[in-house]
mmCIF file of C-alpha atoms in Angstrom:
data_model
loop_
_atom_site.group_PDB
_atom_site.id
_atom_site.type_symbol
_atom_site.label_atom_id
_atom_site.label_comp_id
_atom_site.label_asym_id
_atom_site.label_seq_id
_atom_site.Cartn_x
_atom_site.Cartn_y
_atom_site.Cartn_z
ATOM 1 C CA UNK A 278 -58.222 -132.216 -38.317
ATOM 2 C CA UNK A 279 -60.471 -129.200 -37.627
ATOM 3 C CA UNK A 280 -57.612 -127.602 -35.957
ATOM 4 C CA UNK A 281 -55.074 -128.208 -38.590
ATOM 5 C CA UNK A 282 -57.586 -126.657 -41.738
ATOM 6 C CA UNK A 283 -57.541 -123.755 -39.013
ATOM 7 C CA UNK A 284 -53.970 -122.762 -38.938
ATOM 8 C CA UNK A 285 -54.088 -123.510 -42.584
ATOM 9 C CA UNK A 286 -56.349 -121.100 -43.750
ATOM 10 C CA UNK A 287 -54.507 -118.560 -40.812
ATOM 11 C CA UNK A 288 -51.318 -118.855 -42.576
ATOM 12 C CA UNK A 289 -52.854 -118.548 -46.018
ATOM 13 C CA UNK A 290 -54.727 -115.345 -44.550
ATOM 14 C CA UNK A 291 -51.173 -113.822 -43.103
ATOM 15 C CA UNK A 292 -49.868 -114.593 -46.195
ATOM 16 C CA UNK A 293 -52.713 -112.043 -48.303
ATOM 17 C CA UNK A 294 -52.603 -109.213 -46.163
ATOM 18 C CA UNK A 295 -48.713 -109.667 -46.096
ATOM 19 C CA UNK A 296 -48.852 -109.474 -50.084
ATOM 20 C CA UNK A 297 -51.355 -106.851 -50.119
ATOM 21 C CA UNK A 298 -49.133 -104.466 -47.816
ATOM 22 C CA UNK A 299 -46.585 -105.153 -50.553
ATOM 23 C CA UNK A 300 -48.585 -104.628 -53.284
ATOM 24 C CA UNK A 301 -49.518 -100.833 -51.786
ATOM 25 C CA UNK A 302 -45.806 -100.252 -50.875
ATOM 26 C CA UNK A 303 -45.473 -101.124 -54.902
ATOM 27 C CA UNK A 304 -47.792 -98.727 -55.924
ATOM 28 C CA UNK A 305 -46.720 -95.779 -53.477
ATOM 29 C CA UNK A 306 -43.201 -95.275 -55.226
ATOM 30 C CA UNK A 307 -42.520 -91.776 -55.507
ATOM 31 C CA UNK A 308 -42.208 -89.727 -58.851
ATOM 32 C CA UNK A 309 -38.637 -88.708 -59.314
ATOM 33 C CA UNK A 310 -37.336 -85.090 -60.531
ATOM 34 C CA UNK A 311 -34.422 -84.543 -63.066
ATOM 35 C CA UNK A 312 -33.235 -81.107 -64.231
ATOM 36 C CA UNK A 313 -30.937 -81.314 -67.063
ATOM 37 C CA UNK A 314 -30.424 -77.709 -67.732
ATOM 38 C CA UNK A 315 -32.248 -74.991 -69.116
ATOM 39 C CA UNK A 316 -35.992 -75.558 -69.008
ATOM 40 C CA UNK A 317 -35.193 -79.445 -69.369
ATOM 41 C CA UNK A 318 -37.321 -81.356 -66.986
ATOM 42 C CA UNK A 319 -37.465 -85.511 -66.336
ATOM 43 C CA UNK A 320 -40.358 -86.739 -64.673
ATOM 44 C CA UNK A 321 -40.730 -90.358 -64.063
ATOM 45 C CA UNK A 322 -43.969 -91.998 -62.741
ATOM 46 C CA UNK A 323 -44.371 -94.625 -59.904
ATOM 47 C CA UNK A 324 -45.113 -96.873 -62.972
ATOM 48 C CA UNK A 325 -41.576 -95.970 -64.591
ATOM 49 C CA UNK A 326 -42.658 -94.000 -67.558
ATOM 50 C CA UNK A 327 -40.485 -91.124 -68.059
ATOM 51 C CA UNK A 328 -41.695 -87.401 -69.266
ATOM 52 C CA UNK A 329 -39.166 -85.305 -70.773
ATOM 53 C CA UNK A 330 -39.760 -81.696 -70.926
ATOM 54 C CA UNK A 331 -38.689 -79.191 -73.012
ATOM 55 C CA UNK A 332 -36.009 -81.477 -74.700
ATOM 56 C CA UNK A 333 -33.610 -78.695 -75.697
ATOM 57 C CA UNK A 334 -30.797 -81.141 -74.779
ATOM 58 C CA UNK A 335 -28.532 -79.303 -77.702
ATOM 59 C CA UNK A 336 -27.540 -76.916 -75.657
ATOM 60 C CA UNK A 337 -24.206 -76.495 -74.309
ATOM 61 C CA UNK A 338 -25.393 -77.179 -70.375
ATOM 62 C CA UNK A 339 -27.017 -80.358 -70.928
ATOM 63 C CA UNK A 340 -25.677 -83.226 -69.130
ATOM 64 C CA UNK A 341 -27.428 -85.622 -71.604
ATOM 65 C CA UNK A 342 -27.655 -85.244 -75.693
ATOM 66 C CA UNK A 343 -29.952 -87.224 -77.606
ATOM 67 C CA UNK A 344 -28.472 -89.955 -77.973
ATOM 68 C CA UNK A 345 -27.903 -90.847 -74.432
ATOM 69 C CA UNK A 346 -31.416 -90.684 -74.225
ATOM 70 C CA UNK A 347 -32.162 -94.417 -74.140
ATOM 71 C CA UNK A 348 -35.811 -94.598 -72.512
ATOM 72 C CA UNK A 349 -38.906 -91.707 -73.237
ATOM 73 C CA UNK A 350 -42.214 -92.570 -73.064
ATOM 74 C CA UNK A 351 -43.620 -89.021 -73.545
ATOM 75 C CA UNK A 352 -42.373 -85.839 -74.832
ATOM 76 C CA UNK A 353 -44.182 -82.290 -73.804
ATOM 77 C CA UNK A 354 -43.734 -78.779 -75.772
ATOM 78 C CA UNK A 355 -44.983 -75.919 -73.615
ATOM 79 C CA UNK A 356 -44.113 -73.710 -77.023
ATOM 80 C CA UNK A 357 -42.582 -73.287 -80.330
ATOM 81 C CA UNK A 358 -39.489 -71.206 -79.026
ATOM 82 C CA UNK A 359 -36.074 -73.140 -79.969
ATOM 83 C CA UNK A 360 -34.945 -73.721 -76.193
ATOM 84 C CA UNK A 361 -38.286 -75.222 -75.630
ATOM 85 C CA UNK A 362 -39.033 -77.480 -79.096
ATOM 86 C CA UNK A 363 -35.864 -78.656 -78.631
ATOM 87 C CA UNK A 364 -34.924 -81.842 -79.980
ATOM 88 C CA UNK A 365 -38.494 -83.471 -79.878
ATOM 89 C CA UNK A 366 -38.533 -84.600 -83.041
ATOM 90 C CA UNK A 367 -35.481 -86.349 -83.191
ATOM 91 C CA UNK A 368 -35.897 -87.776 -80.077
ATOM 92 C CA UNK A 369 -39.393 -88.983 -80.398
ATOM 93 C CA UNK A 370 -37.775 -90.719 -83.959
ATOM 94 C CA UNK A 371 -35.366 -92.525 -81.579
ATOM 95 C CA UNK A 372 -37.156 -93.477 -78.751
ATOM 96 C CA UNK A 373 -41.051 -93.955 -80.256
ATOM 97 C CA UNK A 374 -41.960 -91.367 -77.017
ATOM 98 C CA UNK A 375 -45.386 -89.795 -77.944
ATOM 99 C CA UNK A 376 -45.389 -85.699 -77.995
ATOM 100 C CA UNK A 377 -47.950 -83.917 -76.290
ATOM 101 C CA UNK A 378 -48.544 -80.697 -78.455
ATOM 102 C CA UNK A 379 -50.689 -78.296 -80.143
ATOM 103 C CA UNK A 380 -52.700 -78.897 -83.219
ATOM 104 C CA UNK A 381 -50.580 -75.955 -85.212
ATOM 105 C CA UNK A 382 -47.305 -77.540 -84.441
ATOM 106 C CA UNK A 383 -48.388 -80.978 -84.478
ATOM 107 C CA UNK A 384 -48.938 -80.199 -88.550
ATOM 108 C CA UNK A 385 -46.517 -77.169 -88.768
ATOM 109 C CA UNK A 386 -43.962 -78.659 -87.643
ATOM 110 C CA UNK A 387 -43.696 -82.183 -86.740
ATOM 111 C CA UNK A 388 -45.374 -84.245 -89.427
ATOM 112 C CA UNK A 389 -43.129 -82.882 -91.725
ATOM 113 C CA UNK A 390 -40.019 -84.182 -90.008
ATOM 114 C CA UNK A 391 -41.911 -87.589 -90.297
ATOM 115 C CA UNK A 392 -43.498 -87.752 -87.118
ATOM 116 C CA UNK A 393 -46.063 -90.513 -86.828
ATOM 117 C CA UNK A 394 -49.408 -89.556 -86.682
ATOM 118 C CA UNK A 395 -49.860 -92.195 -83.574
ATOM 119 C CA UNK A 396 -46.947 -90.520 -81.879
ATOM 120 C CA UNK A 397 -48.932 -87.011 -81.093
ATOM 121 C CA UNK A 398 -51.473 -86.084 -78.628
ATOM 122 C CA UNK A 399 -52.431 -82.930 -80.448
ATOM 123 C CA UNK A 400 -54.630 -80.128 -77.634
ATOM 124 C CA UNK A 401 -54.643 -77.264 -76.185
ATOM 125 C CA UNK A 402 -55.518 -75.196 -73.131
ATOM 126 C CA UNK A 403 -58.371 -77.194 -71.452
ATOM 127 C CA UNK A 404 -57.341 -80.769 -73.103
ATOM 128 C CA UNK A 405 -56.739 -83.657 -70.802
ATOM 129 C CA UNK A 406 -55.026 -86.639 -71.169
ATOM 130 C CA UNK A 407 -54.826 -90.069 -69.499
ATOM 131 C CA UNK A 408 -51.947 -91.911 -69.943
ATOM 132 C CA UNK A 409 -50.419 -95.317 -68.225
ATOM 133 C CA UNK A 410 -51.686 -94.073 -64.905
ATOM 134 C CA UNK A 411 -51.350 -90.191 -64.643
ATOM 135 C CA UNK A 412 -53.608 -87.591 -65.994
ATOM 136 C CA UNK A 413 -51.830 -84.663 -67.677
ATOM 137 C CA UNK A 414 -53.906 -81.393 -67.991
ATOM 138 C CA UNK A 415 -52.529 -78.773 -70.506
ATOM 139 C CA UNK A 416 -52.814 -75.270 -69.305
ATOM 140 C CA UNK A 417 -52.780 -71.294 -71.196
ATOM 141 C CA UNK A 418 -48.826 -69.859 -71.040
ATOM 142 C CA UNK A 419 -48.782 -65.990 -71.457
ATOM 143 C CA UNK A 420 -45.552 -66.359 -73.429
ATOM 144 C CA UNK A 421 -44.669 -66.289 -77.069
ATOM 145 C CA UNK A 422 -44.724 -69.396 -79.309
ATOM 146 C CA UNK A 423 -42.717 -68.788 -82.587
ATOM 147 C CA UNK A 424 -40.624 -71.534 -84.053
ATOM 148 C CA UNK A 425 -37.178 -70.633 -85.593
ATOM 149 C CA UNK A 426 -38.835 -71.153 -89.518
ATOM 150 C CA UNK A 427 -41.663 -68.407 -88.328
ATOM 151 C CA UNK A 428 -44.626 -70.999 -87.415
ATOM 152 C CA UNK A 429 -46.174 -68.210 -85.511
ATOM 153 C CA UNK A 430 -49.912 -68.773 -84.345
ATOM 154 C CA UNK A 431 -49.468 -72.428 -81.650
ATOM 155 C CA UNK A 432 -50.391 -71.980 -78.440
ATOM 156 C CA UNK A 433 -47.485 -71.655 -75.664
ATOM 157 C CA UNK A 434 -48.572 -74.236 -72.521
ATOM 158 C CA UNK A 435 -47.970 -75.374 -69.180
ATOM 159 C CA UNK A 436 -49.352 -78.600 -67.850
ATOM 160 C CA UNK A 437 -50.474 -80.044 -64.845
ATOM 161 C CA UNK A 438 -49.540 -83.826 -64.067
ATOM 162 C CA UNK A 439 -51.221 -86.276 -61.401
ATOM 163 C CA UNK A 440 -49.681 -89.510 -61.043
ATOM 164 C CA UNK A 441 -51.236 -92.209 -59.981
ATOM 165 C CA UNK A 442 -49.788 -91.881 -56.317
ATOM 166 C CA UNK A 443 -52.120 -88.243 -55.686
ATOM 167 C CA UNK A 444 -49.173 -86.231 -56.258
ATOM 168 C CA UNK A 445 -50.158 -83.231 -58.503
ATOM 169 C CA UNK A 446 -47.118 -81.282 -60.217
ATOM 170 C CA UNK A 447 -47.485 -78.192 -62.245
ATOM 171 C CA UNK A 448 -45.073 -77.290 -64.911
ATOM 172 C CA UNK A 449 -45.835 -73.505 -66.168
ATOM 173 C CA UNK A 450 -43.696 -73.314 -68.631
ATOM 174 C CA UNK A 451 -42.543 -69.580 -69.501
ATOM 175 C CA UNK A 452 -45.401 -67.908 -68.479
ATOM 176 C CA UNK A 453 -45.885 -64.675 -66.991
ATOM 177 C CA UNK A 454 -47.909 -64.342 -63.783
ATOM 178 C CA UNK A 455 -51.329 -64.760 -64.554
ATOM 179 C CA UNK A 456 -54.582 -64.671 -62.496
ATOM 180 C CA UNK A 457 -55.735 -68.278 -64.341
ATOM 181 C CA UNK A 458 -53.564 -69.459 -61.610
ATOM 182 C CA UNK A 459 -56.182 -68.675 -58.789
ATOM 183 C CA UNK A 460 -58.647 -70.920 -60.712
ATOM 184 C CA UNK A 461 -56.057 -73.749 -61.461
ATOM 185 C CA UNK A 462 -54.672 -73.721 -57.928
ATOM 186 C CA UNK A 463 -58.696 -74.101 -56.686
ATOM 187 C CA UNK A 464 -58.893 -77.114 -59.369
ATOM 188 C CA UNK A 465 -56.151 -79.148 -59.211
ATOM 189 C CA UNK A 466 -54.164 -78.323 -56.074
ATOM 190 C CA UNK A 467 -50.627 -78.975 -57.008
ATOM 191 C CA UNK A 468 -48.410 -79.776 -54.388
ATOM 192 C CA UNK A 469 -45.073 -78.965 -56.545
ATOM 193 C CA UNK A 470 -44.799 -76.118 -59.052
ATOM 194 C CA UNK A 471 -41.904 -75.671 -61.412
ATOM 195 C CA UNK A 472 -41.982 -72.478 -62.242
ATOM 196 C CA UNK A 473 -39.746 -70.128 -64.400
ATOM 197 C CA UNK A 474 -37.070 -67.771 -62.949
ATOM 198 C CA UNK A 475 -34.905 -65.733 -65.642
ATOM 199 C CA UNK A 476 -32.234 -63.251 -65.184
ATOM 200 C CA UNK A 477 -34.938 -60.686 -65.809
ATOM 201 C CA UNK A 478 -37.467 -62.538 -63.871
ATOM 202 C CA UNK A 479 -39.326 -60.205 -61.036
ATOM 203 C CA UNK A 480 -39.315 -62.230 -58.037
ATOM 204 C CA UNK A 481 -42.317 -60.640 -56.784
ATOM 205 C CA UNK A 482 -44.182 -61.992 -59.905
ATOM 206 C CA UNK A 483 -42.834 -65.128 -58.164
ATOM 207 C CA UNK A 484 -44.255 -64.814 -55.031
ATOM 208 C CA UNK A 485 -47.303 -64.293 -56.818
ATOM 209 C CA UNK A 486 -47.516 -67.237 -58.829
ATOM 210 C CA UNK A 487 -46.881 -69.404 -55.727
ATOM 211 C CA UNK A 488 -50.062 -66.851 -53.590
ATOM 212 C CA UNK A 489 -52.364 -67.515 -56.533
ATOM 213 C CA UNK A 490 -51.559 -71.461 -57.441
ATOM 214 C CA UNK A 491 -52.537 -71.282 -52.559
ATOM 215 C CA UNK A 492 -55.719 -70.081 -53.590
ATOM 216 C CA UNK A 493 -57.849 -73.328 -51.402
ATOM 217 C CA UNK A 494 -54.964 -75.191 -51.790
ATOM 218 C CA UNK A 495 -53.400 -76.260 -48.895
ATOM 219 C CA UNK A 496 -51.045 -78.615 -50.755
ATOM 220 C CA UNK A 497 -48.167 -76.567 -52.578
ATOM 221 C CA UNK A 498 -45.039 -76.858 -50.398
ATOM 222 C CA UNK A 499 -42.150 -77.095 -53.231
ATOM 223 C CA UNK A 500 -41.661 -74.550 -55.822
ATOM 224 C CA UNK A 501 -38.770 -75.740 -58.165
ATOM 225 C CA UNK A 502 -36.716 -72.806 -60.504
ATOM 226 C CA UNK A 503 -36.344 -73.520 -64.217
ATOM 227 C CA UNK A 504 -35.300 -71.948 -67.060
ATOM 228 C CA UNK A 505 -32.466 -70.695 -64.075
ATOM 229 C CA UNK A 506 -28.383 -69.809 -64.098
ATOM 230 C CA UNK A 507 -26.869 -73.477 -65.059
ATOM 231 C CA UNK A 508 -23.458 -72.366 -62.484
ATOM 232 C CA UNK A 509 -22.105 -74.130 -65.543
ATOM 233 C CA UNK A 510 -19.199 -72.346 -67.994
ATOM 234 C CA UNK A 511 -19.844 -72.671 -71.755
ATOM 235 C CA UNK A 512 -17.618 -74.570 -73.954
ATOM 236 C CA UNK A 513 -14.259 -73.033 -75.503
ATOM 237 C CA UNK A 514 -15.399 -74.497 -78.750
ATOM 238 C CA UNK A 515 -18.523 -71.884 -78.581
ATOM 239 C CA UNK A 516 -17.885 -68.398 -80.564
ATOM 240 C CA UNK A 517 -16.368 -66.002 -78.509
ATOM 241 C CA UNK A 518 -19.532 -63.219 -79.092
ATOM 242 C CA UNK A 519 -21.965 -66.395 -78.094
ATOM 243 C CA UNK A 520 -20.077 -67.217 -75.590
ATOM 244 C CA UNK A 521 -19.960 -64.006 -73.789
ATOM 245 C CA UNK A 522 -23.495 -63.018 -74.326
ATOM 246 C CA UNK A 523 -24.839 -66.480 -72.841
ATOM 247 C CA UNK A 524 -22.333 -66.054 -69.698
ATOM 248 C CA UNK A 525 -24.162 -62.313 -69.323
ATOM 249 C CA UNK A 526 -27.360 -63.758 -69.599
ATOM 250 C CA UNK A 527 -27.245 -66.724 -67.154
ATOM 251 C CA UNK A 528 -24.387 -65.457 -64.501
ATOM 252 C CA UNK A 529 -26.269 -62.105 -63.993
ATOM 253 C CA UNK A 530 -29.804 -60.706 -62.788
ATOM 254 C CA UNK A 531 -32.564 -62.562 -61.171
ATOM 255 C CA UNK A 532 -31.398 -66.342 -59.518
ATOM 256 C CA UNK A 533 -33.072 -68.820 -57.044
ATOM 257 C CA UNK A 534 -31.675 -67.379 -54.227
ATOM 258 C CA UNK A 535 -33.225 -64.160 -54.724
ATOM 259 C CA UNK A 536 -36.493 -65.892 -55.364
ATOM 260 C CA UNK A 537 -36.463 -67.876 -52.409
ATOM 261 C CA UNK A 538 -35.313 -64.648 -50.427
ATOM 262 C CA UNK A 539 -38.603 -62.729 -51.834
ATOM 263 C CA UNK A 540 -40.409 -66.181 -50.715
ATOM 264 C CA UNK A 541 -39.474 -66.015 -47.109
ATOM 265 C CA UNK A 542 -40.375 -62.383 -47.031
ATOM 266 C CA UNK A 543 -43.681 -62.835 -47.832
ATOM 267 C CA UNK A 544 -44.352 -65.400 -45.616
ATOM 268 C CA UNK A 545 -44.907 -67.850 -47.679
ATOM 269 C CA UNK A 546 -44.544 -71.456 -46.284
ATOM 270 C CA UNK A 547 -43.042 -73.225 -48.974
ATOM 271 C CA UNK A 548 -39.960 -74.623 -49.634
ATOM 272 C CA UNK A 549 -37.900 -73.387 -52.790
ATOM 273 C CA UNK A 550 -35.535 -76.761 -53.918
ATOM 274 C CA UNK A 551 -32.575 -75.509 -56.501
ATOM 275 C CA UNK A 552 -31.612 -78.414 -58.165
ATOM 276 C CA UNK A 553 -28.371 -79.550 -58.853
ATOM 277 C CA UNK A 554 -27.744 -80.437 -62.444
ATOM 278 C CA UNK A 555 -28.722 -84.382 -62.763
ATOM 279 C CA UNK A 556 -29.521 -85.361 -59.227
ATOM 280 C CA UNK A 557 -32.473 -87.448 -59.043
ATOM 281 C CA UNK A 558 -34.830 -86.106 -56.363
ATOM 282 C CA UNK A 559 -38.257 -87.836 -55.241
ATOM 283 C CA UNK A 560 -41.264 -85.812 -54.938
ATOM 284 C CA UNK A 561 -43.772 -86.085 -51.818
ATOM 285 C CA UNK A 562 -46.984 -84.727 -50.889
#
């Protein structure tokens, strides 16, 4: 009898620690990456909650419009600018996702296209939020922030995400190289940093986003373009003059390649990932 309680209570222990190895393989799924043109950005947490970015999803590169846009739990606006604002409004309307935004536009601009009050996390540089298992910090932008009907005075972010998994991502939004990135790097330690490359983007400002965001930070090893050349054509239904001048701005100047050329150069031992339009990529530490 004594020896059959034994192997009982063996089995029923093998069969815990079995479940609990599970349970941490669970919660060690990887955050997934999405660029859908432009400055658009998908993040989704190990806990499935999905972050859209910059939702400018009107615009003639994006793979996805709004109403293929079935699931958003939360919407972020690093500033007012049209390819950035997007279509929050509408899609926060569809989808209940919650915007992340600044006081100015959270009363400029979206409660009078009927946004619930419950749908906006209104802050600004220095807030932080915690939300279904990740911790999004919003950071200073040195970029403009005026919306197409001349809200002028919100504050143009980045923001700095840690999922529940330790991985730290840092979305700068259209900032300009700035020294607050020394401090930030020291702080949070990012190990991925999306960062913006233009036609008329310096790539040396580049490399010195990526030497400032090192500063005691061991962890950044992926530095992701946005904002970047599409490779895509526009539509023939597009006015000729439009047409043209979007072609000249996005198939000329500055490009990935030449950013993670400057990269190398330095000596800098990341890894630059171009992403192809709608491939889902998983993000390590």
């Amino acid at each position: 009898m004594f020896r059959k309680k034994m192997l009982s209570f063996a089995l029923a222990t093998m069969m815990l620690i079995t479940l609990g190895v599970g349970d941490a393989s669970a919660q060690a799924k990887n955050v997934t990456f999405e660029w859908l043109s432009w400055s658009v950005i998908r993040l989704t947490s190990p806990e499935g909650k999905v972050f859209l970015i910059n939702p400018f999803v009107s615009n003639p590169f994006s793979p996805v419009k709004v109403d293929d846009l079935e699931k958003v739990d939360y919407i972020l606006v690093a500033d007012g600018h049209g390819d950035e604002i997007g279509q929050s409004d509408q899609i926060a309307l569809k989808t209940g996702a919650k915007i992340f935004t600044s006081f100015t536009y959270s009363r400029g601009y979206f409660e009078p296209k009927n946004i619930p009050a419950s749908q906006i996390f209104r802050g600004g540089p220095g807030s932080r939020f915690n939300v279904d298992g990740t911790t999004v910090r919003l950071v200073n932008a040195v970029h403009g922030s005026t919306t197409r009907d001349g809200l002028s005075d919100g504050t143009a972010m980045g923001f700095f995400f840690t999922f529940s998994n330790g991985l730290t991502v840092y979305f700068a939004g259209s900032t300009a190289v700035t020294t607050d990135m020394q401090l930030w790097g020291r702080l949070y330690k990012p190990h991925v940093a999306i960062l913006p490359v233009t036609p008329n983007t310096d790539p040396i400002d580049t490399v010195e986003m990526v030497k400032l965001l090192s500063t005691d930070n061991p962890n950044l090893k992926t530095i992701i373009p946005h904002h970047h050349n599409t490779g895509l054509k526009v539509t023939a239904q597009m006015p000729p003059e439009r047409a043209q001048g979007i072609e000249r701005r996005f198939n000329n100047g500055t490009n990935p390649a030449d950013v993670s050329a400057a990269l190398k150069a330095a000596g800098l031992a990341v890894t630059l990932l171009d992403p192809e339009l709608s491939k889902v990529y998983e993000l390590k530490q």
